Coordinates of C-alpha atoms in Angstrom, one line a residue:
X1 CA 0.0 0.0 0.0
X2 CA 1.1 3.6 -0.5
X3 CA 3.0 5.1 2.3
X4 CA 5.3 8.2 2.2
X5 CA 7.1 10.3 4.8
X6 CA 4.9 13.2 5.9
X7 CA 6.4 16.6 5.0
X8 CA 3.6 18.8 6.4
X9 CA 2.4 18.0 10.0
X10 CA -1.2 17.2 10.1
X11 CA -1.6 19.7 13.0
X12 CA -0.7 22.4 10.4
X13 CA -3.4 20.8 8.1
X14 CA -5.9 21.1 10.8
X15 CA -5.1 24.8 11.3
X16 CA -5.4 25.4 7.7
X17 CA -8.9 23.9 7.7
X18 CA -9.8 26.0 10.6
X19 CA -8.7 29.1 8.7
X20 CA -10.6 27.9 5.6
X21 CA -13.8 27.3 7.4
X22 CA -14.7 31.0 7.4
X23 CA -15.2 30.7 3.6
X24 CA -18.3 28.7 4.3
X25 CA -20.1 31.8 5.3
X26 CA -19.7 33.0 1.7
X27 CA -22.7 31.5 -0.1
X28 CA -20.9 31.8 -3.4
X29 CA -17.8 29.9 -2.3
X30 CA -17.7 26.1 -2.1
X31 CA -14.7 24.7 -0.2
X32 CA -13.7 21.1 -1.0
X33 CA -11.6 19.5 1.8
X34 CA -9.2 16.6 0.7
X35 CA -6.8 14.5 2.7
X36 CA -4.4 12.2 0.8
X37 CA -1.1 10.4 1.2
X38 CA 2.0 12.4 0.5
X39 CA 3.2 12.6 -3.1
X40 CA 0.2 10.7 -4.3
X41 CA -1.3 13.0 -6.9
X42 CA 0.0 15.1 -9.9
X43 CA 1.4 18.5 -8.8
X44 CA 3.0 21.2 -10.7
X45 CA 6.7 20.5 -10.6
X46 CA 8.6 22.0 -13.7
X47 CA 12.0 21.0 -12.4
X48 CA 11.1 17.4 -12.9
X49 CA 9.1 17.8 -16.2
X50 CA 5.6 18.3 -14.8
X51 CA 4.7 21.6 -16.2
X52 CA 0.8 21.5 -15.9
X53 CA -1.1 22.9 -12.9
X54 CA -1.9 20.9 -10.0
X55 CA -4.5 18.2 -10.7
X56 CA -6.3 18.6 -7.5
X57 CA -7.2 22.2 -7.8
X58 CA -6.6 24.2 -11.1
X59 CA -7.2 21.2 -13.4
X60 CA -10.1 20.0 -11.4
X61 CA -11.8 23.3 -11.3
X62 CA -11.4 23.7 -15.0
X63 CA -12.8 20.2 -15.5
X64 CA -15.9 21.1 -13.5
X65 CA -16.4 24.4 -15.3
X66 CA -16.4 22.6 -18.7
X67 CA -18.3 19.4 -17.7
X68 CA -21.7 19.0 -19.3
X69 CA -23.4 17.9 -16.1
X70 CA -21.4 19.6 -13.3
X71 CA -20.6 22.8 -15.1
X72 CA -24.2 24.3 -14.9
X73 CA -24.7 23.2 -11.3
X74 CA -21.7 25.3 -10.2
X75 CA -22.2 28.2 -12.5
X76 CA -21.7 31.5 -10.6
X77 CA -20.1 29.7 -7.7
X78 CA -16.5 30.1 -6.6
X79 CA -14.7 26.7 -6.0
X80 CA -11.8 26.4 -3.5
X81 CA -9.9 23.3 -2.6
X82 CA -8.0 22.7 0.6
X83 CA -5.6 19.8 0.0
X84 CA -3.7 18.2 2.9
X85 CA -1.4 15.2 3.3
X86 CA -0.7 12.6 5.9
X87 CA 1.8 9.7 6.3
X88 CA -0.1 6.5 7.2
X89 CA -3.5 5.0 7.4
X90 CA -3.3 5.0 11.2
X91 CA -2.5 8.8 11.4
X92 CA -5.4 9.3 9.0
X93 CA -7.7 7.3 11.2
X94 CA -6.6 9.1 14.3
X95 CA -7.3 12.4 12.8
X96 CA -10.9 11.4 12.0
X97 CA -11.4 9.7 15.3
X98 CA -10.6 12.8 17.3
X99 CA -13.0 14.9 15.4
X100 CA -10.5 17.6 15.1
X101 CA -10.2 17.5 11.3
X102 CA -13.0 17.7 8.8
X103 CA -12.6 16.4 5.2
X104 CA -15.0 15.7 2.4
X105 CA -12.8 13.1 0.8
X106 CA -9.9 10.9 2.2
X107 CA -7.8 8.2 0.5
X108 CA -7.1 5.2 2.9
X109 CA -6.2 1.6 2.1
X110 CA -8.6 -1.3 1.8
X111 CA -8.3 -2.6 5.4
X112 CA -8.8 0.9 6.9
X113 CA -11.8 1.4 4.7
X114 CA -13.3 -1.7 6.3
X115 CA -12.7 -0.3 9.7
X116 CA -14.3 3.0 8.7
X117 CA -17.3 1.2 7.4
X118 CA -17.6 -0.9 10.6
X119 CA -17.8 2.3 12.8
X120 CA -20.0 4.2 10.4
X121 CA -17.3 6.7 9.8
X122 CA -17.8 7.0 6.1
X123 CA -20.9 7.4 3.9
X124 CA -22.2 5.4 0.9
X125 CA -21.5 7.2 -2.4
X126 CA -24.2 8.3 -4.8
X127 CA -23.2 6.3 -7.8
X128 CA -25.3 8.1 -10.3
X129 CA -23.0 11.1 -9.7
X130 CA -19.8 9.2 -10.6
X131 CA -20.6 7.8 -14.1
X132 CA -16.9 7.5 -15.0
X133 CA -16.6 4.8 -12.3
X134 CA -20.0 3.3 -11.8
X135 CA -21.9 4.0 -15.0
X136 CA -22.3 2.1 -18.2
X137 CA -19.2 2.5 -20.2
X138 CA -17.2 3.5 -17.1
X139 CA -13.5 3.5 -17.0
X140 CA -12.7 1.6 -13.8
X141 CA -11.5 -1.9 -14.4
X142 CA -14.4 -4.2 -13.8
X143 CA -12.0 -6.9 -12.8
X144 CA -10.8 -4.9 -9.8
X145 CA -14.2 -3.5 -9.1
X146 CA -15.4 -7.1 -8.7
X147 CA -12.7 -7.8 -6.1
X148 CA -13.4 -4.6 -4.2
X149 CA -17.2 -5.3 -4.2
X150 CA -16.4 -8.7 -2.7
X151 CA -14.8 -7.1 0.3
X152 CA -17.3 -6.7 3.1
X153 CA -17.3 -5.1 6.5
X154 CA -19.9 -5.6 9.3
X155 CA -21.5 -2.5 10.6
X156 CA -21.7 -2.4 14.4
X157 CA -24.6 -0.1 14.2
X158 CA -26.6 -1.9 11.5
X159 CA -25.4 -5.3 12.3
X160 CA -25.1 -6.3 8.6
X161 CA -22.3 -6.9 6.1
X162 CA -21.8 -4.0 3.8
X163 CA -19.8 -4.0 0.5
X164 CA -16.8 -1.7 0.5
X165 CA -17.6 -1.1 -3.2
X166 CA -20.6 1.0 -2.2
X167 CA -18.4 3.4 -0.1
X168 CA -15.1 3.6 -2.1
X169 CA -13.8 4.7 -5.5
X170 CA -10.7 2.8 -6.3
X171 CA -7.6 4.9 -7.0
X172 CA -4.4 2.8 -7.1
X173 CA -3.6 -0.8 -6.6
X174 CA -0.8 -3.2 -6.3
X175 CA 0.9 -6.2 -4.6
X176 CA 3.3 -7.0 -1.9
X177 CA 6.4 -9.0 -2.9
X178 CA 10.1 -9.4 -2.8
X179 CA 12.5 -7.1 -4.6
X180 CA 16.0 -8.5 -5.2
X181 CA 19.3 -8.1 -6.9
X182 CA 20.3 -11.5 -8.3
X183 CA 23.9 -10.5 -8.5
X184 CA 24.1 -9.2 -5.0
X185 CA 27.6 -10.1 -3.7
X186 CA 26.3 -10.6 -0.1
X187 CA 24.2 -13.6 -1.0
X188 CA 26.1 -16.9 -0.2
X189 CA 27.3 -19.2 -3.0
X190 CA 24.4 -21.5 -2.2
X191 CA 21.9 -18.9 -3.2
X192 CA 19.8 -19.3 -6.3
X193 CA 17.7 -16.1 -6.3
X194 CA 15.4 -16.7 -9.3
X195 CA 14.3 -20.0 -7.7
X196 CA 14.5 -19.0 -4.1
X197 CA 12.4 -15.9 -4.4
X198 CA 9.4 -17.9 -5.3
X199 CA 9.0 -18.8 -1.7
X200 CA 8.6 -16.6 1.4
X201 CA 10.6 -19.1 3.3
X202 CA 13.7 -17.9 1.6
X203 CA 13.8 -15.0 4.2
X204 CA 14.5 -17.5 6.9
X205 CA 17.4 -19.3 5.2
X206 CA 21.1 -19.0 5.7
X207 CA 22.1 -17.9 2.2
X208 CA 20.4 -14.6 2.7
X209 CA 21.2 -13.9 6.3
X210 CA 21.8 -10.2 6.9
X211 CA 21.2 -9.2 3.3
X212 CA 17.5 -8.0 3.5
X213 CA 15.3 -5.6 5.2
X214 CA 11.6 -6.0 6.2
X215 CA 8.9 -3.4 6.8
X216 CA 8.6 -1.6 10.1
X217 CA 4.9 -2.1 9.5
X218 CA 2.8 -4.3 11.7
X219 CA 0.3 -5.5 9.1
X220 CA 2.7 -6.1 6.1
X221 CA 5.4 -7.9 8.2
X222 CA 2.7 -9.9 10.0
X223 CA 1.4 -11.0 6.6
X224 CA 4.9 -12.4 5.8
X225 CA 4.8 -14.2 9.1
X226 CA 1.5 -15.7 8.3
X227 CA 2.8 -17.1 5.0
X228 CA 5.7 -18.8 6.8
X229 CA 3.7 -20.0 9.8
X230 CA 1.0 -21.6 7.8
X231 CA 3.0 -22.5 4.6
X232 CA 2.1 -26.2 4.7
X233 CA -1.6 -25.3 4.4
X234 CA -1.0 -22.8 1.7
X235 CA 1.2 -25.3 -0.3
X236 CA -1.6 -27.8 0.0
X237 CA -4.3 -25.4 -1.2
X238 CA -2.1 -24.5 -4.2
X239 CA -1.6 -28.2 -5.0
X240 CA -5.4 -28.7 -4.9
X241 CA -5.9 -25.7 -7.2
X242 CA -3.1 -26.8 -9.6
X243 CA -4.6 -30.4 -9.8
X244 CA -8.1 -29.1 -10.4
X245 CA -9.6 -30.3 -7.2
X246 CA -10.8 -26.8 -6.3
X247 CA -11.6 -23.8 -8.6
X248 CA -9.9 -20.4 -8.4
X249 CA -12.7 -18.9 -6.3
X250 CA -12.4 -21.6 -3.7
X251 CA -8.6 -21.3 -3.8
X252 CA -8.7 -17.6 -3.1
X253 CA -11.2 -18.1 -0.3
X254 CA -8.9 -20.6 1.5
X255 CA -5.9 -18.3 0.9
X256 CA -7.8 -15.2 2.2
X257 CA -8.9 -17.1 5.3
X258 CA -5.3 -18.1 6.1
X259 CA -4.0 -14.8 5.2
X260 CA -6.2 -13.0 7.7
X261 CA -5.8 -15.3 10.7
X262 CA -5.4 -13.0 13.7
X263 CA -6.8 -14.8 16.7
X264 CA -4.6 -14.9 19.8
X265 CA -3.2 -18.5 19.1
X266 CA -2.3 -17.6 15.5
X267 CA -0.7 -14.3 16.5
X268 CA 1.6 -16.2 19.0
X269 CA 2.6 -18.7 16.3
X270 CA 3.4 -15.9 13.9
X271 CA 5.4 -14.1 16.6
X272 CA 7.7 -17.1 16.9
X273 CA 8.2 -17.0 13.1
X274 CA 8.9 -13.4 13.1
X275 CA 11.4 -13.6 15.9
X276 CA 13.6 -16.0 13.8
X277 CA 13.0 -13.8 10.7
X278 CA 14.3 -10.7 12.6
X279 CA 17.4 -12.7 13.6
X280 CA 18.1 -13.5 10.0
X281 CA 17.4 -9.9 8.6
X282 CA 19.5 -6.9 8.3
X283 CA 16.8 -4.9 10.0
X284 CA 13.5 -3.1 9.7
X285 CA 12.8 0.0 7.6
X286 CA 9.9 2.2 6.9
X287 CA 10.6 3.8 3.5
X288 CA 14.4 3.6 3.0
X289 CA 14.4 0.0 1.6
X290 CA 13.7 1.1 -1.9
X291 CA 16.8 3.2 -1.9
X292 CA 19.1 0.9 0.2
X293 CA 18.7 -1.9 -2.5
X294 CA 19.8 0.6 -5.1
X295 CA 22.8 1.8 -3.2
X296 CA 23.9 -1.9 -2.4
X297 CA 23.2 -1.8 1.4
X298 CA 20.9 -4.7 1.0
X299 CA 20.3 -7.2 -1.8
X300 CA 16.7 -8.1 -1.0
X301 CA 13.7 -6.1 0.3
X302 CA 10.1 -6.7 1.2
X303 CA 8.5 -4.2 -1.1
X304 CA 5.2 -2.8 -2.4
X305 CA 5.0 -3.1 -6.1
X306 CA 5.0 0.7 -6.7
X307 CA 8.3 1.1 -4.7
X308 CA 9.7 -1.8 -6.5
X309 CA 9.2 -0.1 -9.9
X310 CA 10.9 3.1 -8.5
X311 CA 13.9 1.1 -7.3
X312 CA 14.2 -0.8 -10.6
X313 CA 14.2 2.5 -12.6
X314 CA 16.8 4.0 -10.3
X315 CA 19.1 1.0 -10.5
X316 CA 19.1 1.0 -14.3
X317 CA 19.9 4.8 -14.6
X318 CA 23.6 5.5 -15.3
X319 CA 23.1 8.9 -13.9
X320 CA 22.1 7.6 -10.6
X321 CA 24.4 4.7 -10.1
X322 CA 27.9 4.2 -11.4
X323 CA 27.3 0.6 -12.5
X324 CA 23.7 0.2 -13.6
X325 CA 22.1 -3.2 -12.8
X326 CA 18.7 -5.0 -12.9
X327 CA 16.5 -5.6 -10.1
X328 CA 13.6 -8.2 -10.2
X329 CA 10.3 -8.5 -8.3
X330 CA 8.8 -11.7 -7.1
X331 CA 5.3 -12.6 -5.9
X332 CA 6.0 -16.0 -4.1
X333 CA 3.9 -18.9 -5.4
X334 CA 2.0 -19.8 -2.2
X335 CA 0.4 -16.4 -2.1
X336 CA 0.6 -12.6 -1.3
X337 CA -1.3 -9.5 -0.7
X338 CA -3.2 -7.5 -3.3
X339 CA -4.0 -4.0 -1.9
X340 CA -6.2 -1.1 -3.0
X341 CA -6.1 2.5 -2.0
X342 CA -9.5 4.3 -2.6
X343 CA -11.3 7.5 -2.0
X344 CA -14.2 7.6 0.5
X345 CA -16.3 10.3 2.1
X346 CA -16.2 10.7 5.9
X347 CA -19.3 11.1 7.9
X348 CA -18.6 14.7 8.8
X349 CA -20.7 17.7 8.2
X350 CA -20.8 19.3 4.8
X351 CA -23.2 21.3 2.7
X352 CA -25.1 19.8 -0.3
X353 CA -22.8 21.7 -2.6
X354 CA -19.7 20.3 -0.9
X355 CA -21.1 16.8 -1.2
X356 CA -22.0 17.4 -4.9
X357 CA -18.5 18.9 -5.5
X358 CA -16.9 15.8 -3.8
X359 CA -18.7 13.5 -6.2
X360 CA -17.5 15.7 -9.1
X361 CA -13.9 15.3 -7.8
X362 CA -14.3 11.5 -7.8
X363 CA -15.7 11.5 -11.3
X364 CA -12.8 13.8 -12.3
X365 CA -10.2 11.4 -11.0
X366 CA -11.8 8.6 -12.9
X367 CA -11.4 10.4 -16.2
X368 CA -8.6 8.4 -18.0
X369 CA -6.9 11.6 -19.0
X370 CA -6.3 12.7 -15.4
X371 CA -5.9 9.1 -14.1
X372 CA -3.0 8.8 -16.6
X373 CA -1.4 12.0 -15.2
X374 CA -1.7 10.8 -11.6
X375 CA -0.3 7.4 -12.6
X376 CA 2.6 9.0 -14.5
X377 CA 3.5 11.3 -11.6
X378 CA 3.2 8.7 -8.7
X379 CA 4.6 5.7 -10.5
X380 CA 1.8 3.6 -8.9
X381 CA -0.8 1.7 -10.9
X382 CA -4.2 3.3 -11.5
X383 CA -7.5 1.6 -10.8
X384 CA -8.7 3.2 -14.0
X385 CA -8.4 1.8 -17.5
X386 CA -9.4 3.6 -20.6
X387 CA -7.6 4.8 -23.8
X388 CA -5.2 7.2 -22.0
X389 CA -4.0 4.6 -19.5
X390 CA -3.6 2.0 -22.3
X391 CA -1.5 4.5 -24.3
X392 CA 0.6 5.4 -21.2
X393 CA 1.4 1.7 -20.5
X394 CA 2.3 1.4 -24.2
X395 CA 4.6 4.3 -23.9
X396 CA 6.2 2.8 -20.9
X397 CA 6.4 -0.9 -21.8
X398 CA 5.3 -1.9 -25.2
X399 CA 8.4 -2.6 -27.5
X400 CA 6.5 -1.2 -30.6
X401 CA 6.7 2.3 -29.1
X402 CA 10.4 2.3 -29.5
X403 CA 10.4 0.7 -32.9
X404 CA 7.6 2.5 -34.5
X405 CA 7.8 5.8 -32.6
X406 CA 11.3 5.5 -31.4
X407 CA 14.6 7.1 -32.3
X408 CA 17.0 8.3 -29.6
X409 CA 16.4 10.8 -26.9
X410 CA 13.6 13.5 -26.9
X411 CA 15.5 15.5 -29.5
X412 CA 15.8 12.7 -32.0
X413 CA 12.5 10.8 -32.4
X414 CA 10.7 9.6 -35.4
X415 CA 7.5 8.0 -36.6
X416 CA 7.5 5.2 -39.2
X417 CA 5.4 5.5 -42.4
X418 CA 4.6 3.0 -45.1
X419 CA 3.6 3.5 -48.8
X420 CA 0.3 2.0 -49.7
X421 CA 0.8 -0.2 -52.8
X422 CA -2.6 0.9 -54.2
X423 CA -2.7 4.6 -53.8
X424 CA 1.0 5.3 -53.3
X425 CA 0.2 7.5 -50.3
X426 CA 2.1 7.5 -47.1
X427 CA 0.3 6.3 -43.9
X428 CA 1.7 6.2 -40.4
X429 CA 2.5 2.8 -39.1
X430 CA 0.3 2.1 -36.0
X431 CA 0.4 -0.5 -33.2
X432 CA -2.1 -2.6 -35.0
X433 CA 0.2 -2.7 -38.0
X434 CA 3.1 -4.1 -36.0
X435 CA 3.1 -7.9 -35.4
X436 CA 6.1 -9.5 -34.0
X437 CA 7.3 -12.5 -36.0
X438 CA 10.6 -14.1 -36.3
X439 CA 12.1 -13.8 -39.9
X440 CA 13.3 -16.9 -41.5
X441 CA 16.7 -15.5 -42.1
X442 CA 18.9 -17.2 -39.4
X443 CA 21.3 -14.3 -39.3
X444 CA 19.0 -12.0 -37.5
X445 CA 15.6 -11.7 -35.8
X446 CA 13.4 -9.4 -37.7
X447 CA 10.2 -7.7 -36.5
X448 CA 7.8 -8.0 -39.4
X449 CA 5.4 -5.1 -39.9
X450 CA 2.1 -5.5 -41.5
X451 CA -0.6 -3.1 -42.6
X452 CA -4.2 -4.0 -42.3
X453 CA -6.5 -1.8 -44.3
X454 CA -10.0 -2.4 -45.5
X455 CA -9.3 -0.6 -48.7
X456 CA -6.6 -3.0 -49.8
X457 CA -8.7 -5.0 -52.3
X458 CA -9.1 -5.6 -56.0
X459 CA -12.4 -4.9 -57.9
X460 CA -13.5 -5.7 -61.4
X461 CA -14.9 -3.0 -63.8
X462 CA -18.3 -3.3 -62.3
X463 CA -17.1 -2.7 -58.8
X464 CA -17.4 -6.3 -57.6
X465 CA -14.9 -7.5 -55.0
X466 CA -12.6 -10.2 -56.7
X467 CA -9.8 -10.3 -54.2
X468 CA -9.1 -8.9 -50.8
X469 CA -6.0 -9.3 -48.7
X470 CA -5.2 -8.1 -45.1
X471 CA -2.2 -8.2 -43.0
X472 CA 0.0 -7.6 -46.0
X473 CA 3.7 -7.6 -44.9
X474 CA 5.7 -4.4 -45.3
X475 CA 9.2 -4.7 -46.8
X476 CA 12.0 -2.6 -45.6
X477 CA 11.9 -0.5 -48.8
X478 CA 8.3 0.3 -47.9
X479 CA 9.1 2.1 -44.7
X480 CA 10.0 5.8 -44.5
X481 CA 10.7 8.4 -41.8
X482 CA 9.1 11.8 -42.2
X483 CA 11.9 14.4 -42.0
X484 CA 9.9 17.6 -42.4
X485 CA 7.1 19.4 -44.3
X486 CA 7.8 22.1 -46.8
X487 CA 6.2 25.2 -45.5
X488 CA 5.3 26.6 -48.8
X489 CA 4.0 23.6 -50.6
X490 CA 3.0 21.4 -47.7
X491 CA 4.8 18.5 -49.3
X492 CA 6.2 15.9 -46.9
X493 CA 9.9 15.2 -47.1
X494 CA 10.7 11.7 -46.3
X495 CA 13.8 9.4 -46.1
X496 CA 13.9 5.7 -46.5
X497 CA 14.1 3.8 -43.3
X498 CA 17.3 1.8 -43.7
X499 CA 17.6 -0.4 -40.7
X500 CA 16.1 -3.6 -39.5
X501 CA 13.7 -3.7 -36.6
X502 CA 15.5 -6.0 -34.3
X503 CA 13.5 -8.3 -32.1
X504 CA 15.1 -8.9 -28.6
X505 CA 15.4 -12.5 -27.5
X506 CA 13.3 -11.8 -24.4
X507 CA 10.4 -10.2 -26.1
X508 CA 7.1 -11.7 -25.1
X509 CA 3.3 -11.2 -25.6
X510 CA 1.4 -9.8 -22.5
X511 CA -2.3 -9.9 -22.6
X512 CA -4.0 -7.4 -20.3
X513 CA -7.6 -8.0 -21.3
X514 CA -8.5 -8.9 -17.8
X515 CA -7.7 -5.3 -16.7
X516 CA -8.8 -3.2 -19.7
X517 CA -11.9 -5.1 -21.1
X518 CA -14.9 -2.8 -21.1
X519 CA -12.9 0.4 -20.4
X520 CA -11.7 1.3 -23.9
X521 CA -13.4 3.7 -26.3
X522 CA -11.4 3.8 -29.5
X523 CA -9.7 0.4 -29.1
X524 CA -12.1 -2.4 -29.8
X525 CA -10.1 -5.3 -31.2
X526 CA -8.7 -8.2 -29.3
X527 CA -5.2 -7.2 -30.4
X528 CA -5.6 -3.9 -28.4
X529 CA -5.2 -5.8 -25.2
X530 CA -1.8 -7.2 -26.4
X531 CA 1.5 -5.7 -25.4
X532 CA 4.9 -6.8 -26.8
X533 CA 7.3 -6.3 -23.9
X534 CA 11.0 -6.7 -23.2
X535 CA 10.7 -5.7 -19.5
X536 CA 8.0 -8.1 -18.3
X537 CA 10.7 -10.8 -18.3
X538 CA 9.0 -13.4 -16.0
X539 CA 10.8 -16.3 -14.6
X540 CA 8.4 -19.2 -14.8
X541 CA 8.4 -22.1 -12.4
X542 CA 8.3 -25.7 -13.5
X543 CA 4.5 -25.7 -13.2
X544 CA 4.2 -22.6 -15.5
X545 CA 3.3 -20.1 -12.8
X546 CA 4.8 -16.7 -13.3
X547 CA 6.3 -15.4 -10.0
X548 CA 9.4 -13.3 -10.8
X549 CA 9.3 -10.3 -13.2
X550 CA 10.3 -6.8 -14.1
X551 CA 8.6 -3.4 -14.0
X552 CA 5.8 -4.3 -16.2
X553 CA 5.0 -7.4 -14.2
X554 CA 5.1 -5.2 -11.0
X555 CA 2.5 -3.0 -12.3
X556 CA 0.3 -5.5 -14.1
X557 CA 0.8 -9.0 -12.8
X558 CA -0.9 -11.7 -14.9
X559 CA -4.4 -12.8 -13.8
X560 CA -3.2 -16.2 -12.5
X561 CA -0.8 -14.4 -10.2
X562 CA -3.6 -12.2 -8.8
X563 CA -5.7 -15.3 -8.1
X564 CA -3.1 -16.3 -5.4
X565 CA -3.2 -12.9 -3.8
X566 CA -5.5 -12.1 -1.0
X567 CA -7.0 -8.9 0.3
X568 CA -6.0 -7.9 3.9
X569 CA -9.0 -7.4 6.2
X570 CA -9.5 -5.3 9.2
X571 CA -8.6 -7.4 12.3
X572 CA -11.6 -5.8 14.2
X573 CA -11.7 -7.2 17.8
X574 CA -8.5 -9.2 17.2
X575 CA -6.5 -6.1 16.5
X576 CA -5.2 -6.1 20.2
X577 CA -3.8 -9.6 19.6
X578 CA -1.7 -8.3 16.7
X579 CA -0.7 -5.0 18.4
X580 CA 0.5 -7.0 21.5
X581 CA 2.5 -9.4 19.3
X582 CA 4.1 -6.5 17.4
X583 CA 5.1 -4.6 20.5
X584 CA 6.8 -7.6 21.9
X585 CA 8.5 -8.4 18.6
X586 CA 9.8 -4.9 18.3
X587 CA 10.9 -4.7 22.0
X588 CA 13.7 -7.1 21.5
X589 CA 17.0 -5.2 20.9
X590 CA 18.6 -5.1 17.5
X591 CA 22.2 -6.3 17.1
X592 CA 24.9 -3.7 17.8
X593 CA 25.9 -3.6 14.1
X594 CA 22.4 -2.9 13.0
X595 CA 22.0 0.0 15.5
X596 CA 25.1 1.6 14.2
X597 CA 24.1 1.2 10.6
X598 CA 20.6 2.7 11.2
X599 CA 22.2 5.6 13.2
X600 CA 24.2 6.4 10.0
X601 CA 21.1 5.9 7.9
X602 CA 19.2 8.4 10.0
X603 CA 21.8 11.0 9.3
X604 CA 21.4 10.7 5.6
X605 CA 17.7 10.1 5.4
X606 CA 17.0 13.7 4.4
X607 CA 19.3 13.4 1.5
X608 CA 17.5 10.2 0.4
X609 CA 14.2 12.0 0.6
X610 CA 15.5 14.9 -1.4
X611 CA 17.0 12.5 -4.0
X612 CA 13.6 10.8 -4.3
X613 CA 11.9 14.1 -5.3
X614 CA 14.8 15.1 -7.6
X615 CA 14.6 11.8 -9.5
X616 CA 10.8 11.3 -9.6
X617 CA 10.4 13.2 -12.8
X618 CA 12.9 10.9 -14.6
X619 CA 10.8 7.8 -14.4
X620 CA 9.3 7.9 -17.8
X621 CA 12.6 9.0 -19.4
X622 CA 14.4 6.2 -17.8
X623 CA 11.9 3.6 -19.1
X624 CA 12.3 4.9 -22.6
X625 CA 16.1 4.9 -22.5
X626 CA 16.1 1.3 -21.2
X627 CA 14.2 0.1 -24.1
X628 CA 16.1 2.2 -26.6
X629 CA 19.4 1.0 -25.2
X630 CA 18.3 -2.7 -25.5
X631 CA 17.1 -2.0 -29.1
X632 CA 20.6 -0.8 -30.0
X633 CA 22.3 -3.9 -28.8

């Protein structure tokens, strides 16, 4: 789940809210009050390449003014946004519980939403006011919505189970896994990382002693302890599923039940597992692990998928590390956690205009155009699909982007064109024209391009169709690069494309239909769900399960992998069992060497945070350079 160091104390946020409250006396001013995690939405940051205004205020207000439905409702009204940040779900919960802070929208994680539902601290949303998420032709992934709808929480007041999906609009999602450097020199000679990382038990083994850190997070580290403590049951459930004795629904139910065991007896068993884990670990960390693995302090880290992508990008950037290297991300085979962060509306007082504006903000966030901006800025994976997200993912990960629309850096890019054999006109090569097939010439692997146009056909003199061909291959001499356009005549100046399109050995086809189906507007073909990637790179186990991959896999694991991921539930009345276990677990002293190292780490943590913000804007550039460098090999 998303967690960042807080930069603005929440007490200051409360003060700001108090000051802004006077604006409510102005009948022409509507104040929308928002609380989010730090660095979790697009903000204006020209230094790092983000030149547009803040998404949460200027872009949102412009959106409302121009929206066909919401525009007339707020005509003549002044809109103001108070936007605050916090560090953790627990801090967020505390601020609501005390009643000192008032917000119209907050963005907690799934387990916290369950708690808020239980205590009637959030309100059901009016779905008809959020058509981009709930309506017909909405853009939210139906696959993820189904998972969220299946999460229920029992209301203490109503004494009934309520669906989280009625209270929450999904924002970002991801998984919990193991980020590792397969070449880390600290691993023993007996280590076999690609195989070993398919099991949580690896963290307890001698070859990795002192080479990894775990989260100073009760719930995430407890989840790892669960996987070790009850691994025999989890392995048996997986075997039953693999052999067809149970279906995926039943398998996930079993996994979810084990994953959320929190009774006193289970907590004590998990504590024993975690004590031995701590003895084998380098130490605990809150947010520094993603940087420690890049600098070489550790070779293995318990990581959220979004942080794993950040670390991978940094490790491959020659401007950030002297010797770039590749990191990998594993989701162990016996199971893991799939998490969601979502927007909800607290049960605090607000005007009807504020409630309406809050729903307008949710609808705005679910517009793929703005969802893509937030995903690009944060590096996390949006709950929203749609054409803009599809194109963003293609820009990041589809190899065709760098063959068809590639070149070099931002100052040396090109688009490929082909000459139609019938009308002799130039047409830009598109993704649909680009099918990856191995050329028969043994001296090289060639990416074969095809054009697929309905107009390619032969007719007799009376206009009857006598022959039609589609998917006609393009020869190298058919490809052109557009150099410029003559300003006086408008004539396009082209040059022949004179190099082969080289297919990397590790290219593979990735199908994301499970995520994008039903969210696309202009893309309607089955091929639109297909991505050709050289950075998914999964390591497949003997039974064919994918468990180790690269950036693309981090952000969009395959459907089979998601099946073996469970949603973390609110521990409710058993929360004290876990808190007691965690306090006892953390009370044991760390080894002296670890204390010294963490003292040094504390001295440089501000520099690490600064480096994070400096490098954040380079993410997309790094991804592009990675693919271009591989294409040139």
